C-alpha cells in the first residue's frame, strides 16, 4: 500500500482517474473484513464437524482441490452447501434488518418482529398443509408470503407512514395475527405434514443443498448492490428525517419503496432457504453499529456480522450437546431473546419506550 493509498484510506475518500469519488468509513471496512474472516473461519469449522471429523487443514486443502476423494465428497457435496447457505442467509438477514431499522429509526425494526418472517412462514405452511408442496414450492410459498405481507403492511401504514412508530406498531399487529393463522394451519394438516411444517418453523440448516443456497445467493447478488450502491446514500439521508432528505434532493417515497421491497425480498429468500431464523436481523445491525462506532445503517458490516453470527450459531448447535444437534433457529432464539430483553431494558432507561 503506497503513501497515497494509505492517505486515501485514512481520509475515507478514494478518487478514480476518471474523476469519480467513493467515500467510505475506514473503521467500517476493517470491521467488515474481520467479520468476513471470522465467518469464513467458523464455516471451515462447521464443514469439518460431524460424524466424520475433518481438521481445518483438511477442509481447506479439500476446498482447494486436494485431499482424498472421500473427503472431497463429504466437504463439497454434503457440508459445503450447508455452510454456504448459512453464510448467505445470515448476510441477507443482517442487511434486511439494517434497512428496516434505518427506515423505522428504531432498534426494534426487524423482519421477525414486524411480521415479514411470519408472513413467509404462512406461505410455507399454506403450501405444505393445503397443497402438500415439495421443497421447491415451499420455498416459493415463503417468498410469496413475505411479499404479500409486505404489501399488506404497506397498505395499512399508507405511503407516508411506512416508517417510524407506525410501521413498528402495524408490523407487530400483523405478526400477531399471522402467528395465530400459522397455528391454525398446523392443526389442519395431516400428522406427517404438520411434523414437517413444525420442523421448518424451527429454522434449520440441516440437509441444505445447492438448490436451497442458490436462490438466496442470487437475491444477494442482485439486491445488495441495489441497496448499498443504488440507495445507500439516500438511506443515510432518510435517517435525518423526511424534510431534511427532501431538501437534499431525495425522492423519498420512491427510495423508501425500493428499500422496503429489497429488505422484504432478502428476508423472504432467507426464510425460504433456512426457515424463520429469528433475531439475527435484530441483533446484527445494532452490534455492527457498536463495533463501527459510526451512525447510519452500516449495511456492509451488518451483512458480514449476520453471516458470522449464523454460522457461529450453527456450529454451536452442533457442539453444545454431543450426540444431539440443535437447529440453528433454536440457538439464535435463545441468544437473541436475551439480547431483546437487554435492549428493551436499555431503551426504557433512556426513555425511548
PDB file of N, CA and C in Angstrom, residues 40 83 124 151 193 231 277 324 337 342:
ATOM      1  N   UNK A  40     -15.758 -16.944   7.677  1.00  0.00           N
ATOM      2  CA  UNK A  40     -15.128 -17.994   6.883  1.00  0.00           C
ATOM      3  C   UNK A  40     -14.425 -19.012   7.771  1.00  0.00           C
ATOM      4  N   UNK A  83     -22.928 -24.837   4.761  1.00  0.00           N
ATOM      5  CA  UNK A  83     -22.177 -23.676   5.232  1.00  0.00           C
ATOM      6  C   UNK A  83     -22.455 -22.451   4.369  1.00  0.00           C
ATOM      7  N   UNK A 124     -45.306 -20.817   3.549  1.00  0.00           N
ATOM      8  CA  UNK A 124     -44.796 -22.184   3.559  1.00  0.00           C
ATOM      9  C   UNK A 124     -45.839 -23.149   4.123  1.00  0.00           C
ATOM     10  N   UNK A 151     -46.853  -6.099   1.257  1.00  0.00           N
ATOM     11  CA  UNK A 151     -47.866  -5.278   0.604  1.00  0.00           C
ATOM     12  C   UNK A 151     -48.993  -4.909   1.573  1.00  0.00           C
ATOM     13  N   UNK A 193     -47.497 -33.993   7.555  1.00  0.00           N
ATOM     14  CA  UNK A 193     -47.353 -32.634   7.055  1.00  0.00           C
ATOM     15  C   UNK A 193     -47.132 -31.641   8.199  1.00  0.00           C
ATOM     16  N   UNK A 231     -28.970   2.888  -3.290  1.00  0.00           N
ATOM     17  CA  UNK A 231     -29.799   3.625  -2.334  1.00  0.00           C
ATOM     18  C   UNK A 231     -29.108   3.898  -1.000  1.00  0.00           C
ATOM     19  N   UNK A 277     -35.448 -18.028  10.849  1.00  0.00           N
ATOM     20  CA  UNK A 277     -34.382 -17.882  11.841  1.00  0.00           C
ATOM     21  C   UNK A 277     -34.521 -16.506  12.489  1.00  0.00           C
ATOM     22  N   UNK A 324     -26.427 -34.699  19.972  1.00  0.00           N
ATOM     23  CA  UNK A 324     -27.719 -34.081  19.691  1.00  0.00           C
ATOM     24  C   UNK A 324     -27.476 -32.722  19.040  1.00  0.00           C
ATOM     25  N   UNK A 337     -33.215 -13.817  22.266  1.00  0.00           N
ATOM     26  CA  UNK A 337     -34.198 -13.461  23.281  1.00  0.00           C
ATOM     27  C   UNK A 337     -33.566 -12.708  24.436  1.00  0.00           C
ATOM     28  N   UNK A 342     -32.423  -7.323  27.052  1.00  0.00           N
ATOM     29  CA  UNK A 342     -31.440  -6.277  27.380  1.00  0.00           C
ATOM     30  C   UNK A 342     -31.733  -4.993  26.600  1.00  0.00           C
TER      31      UNK A 342
END
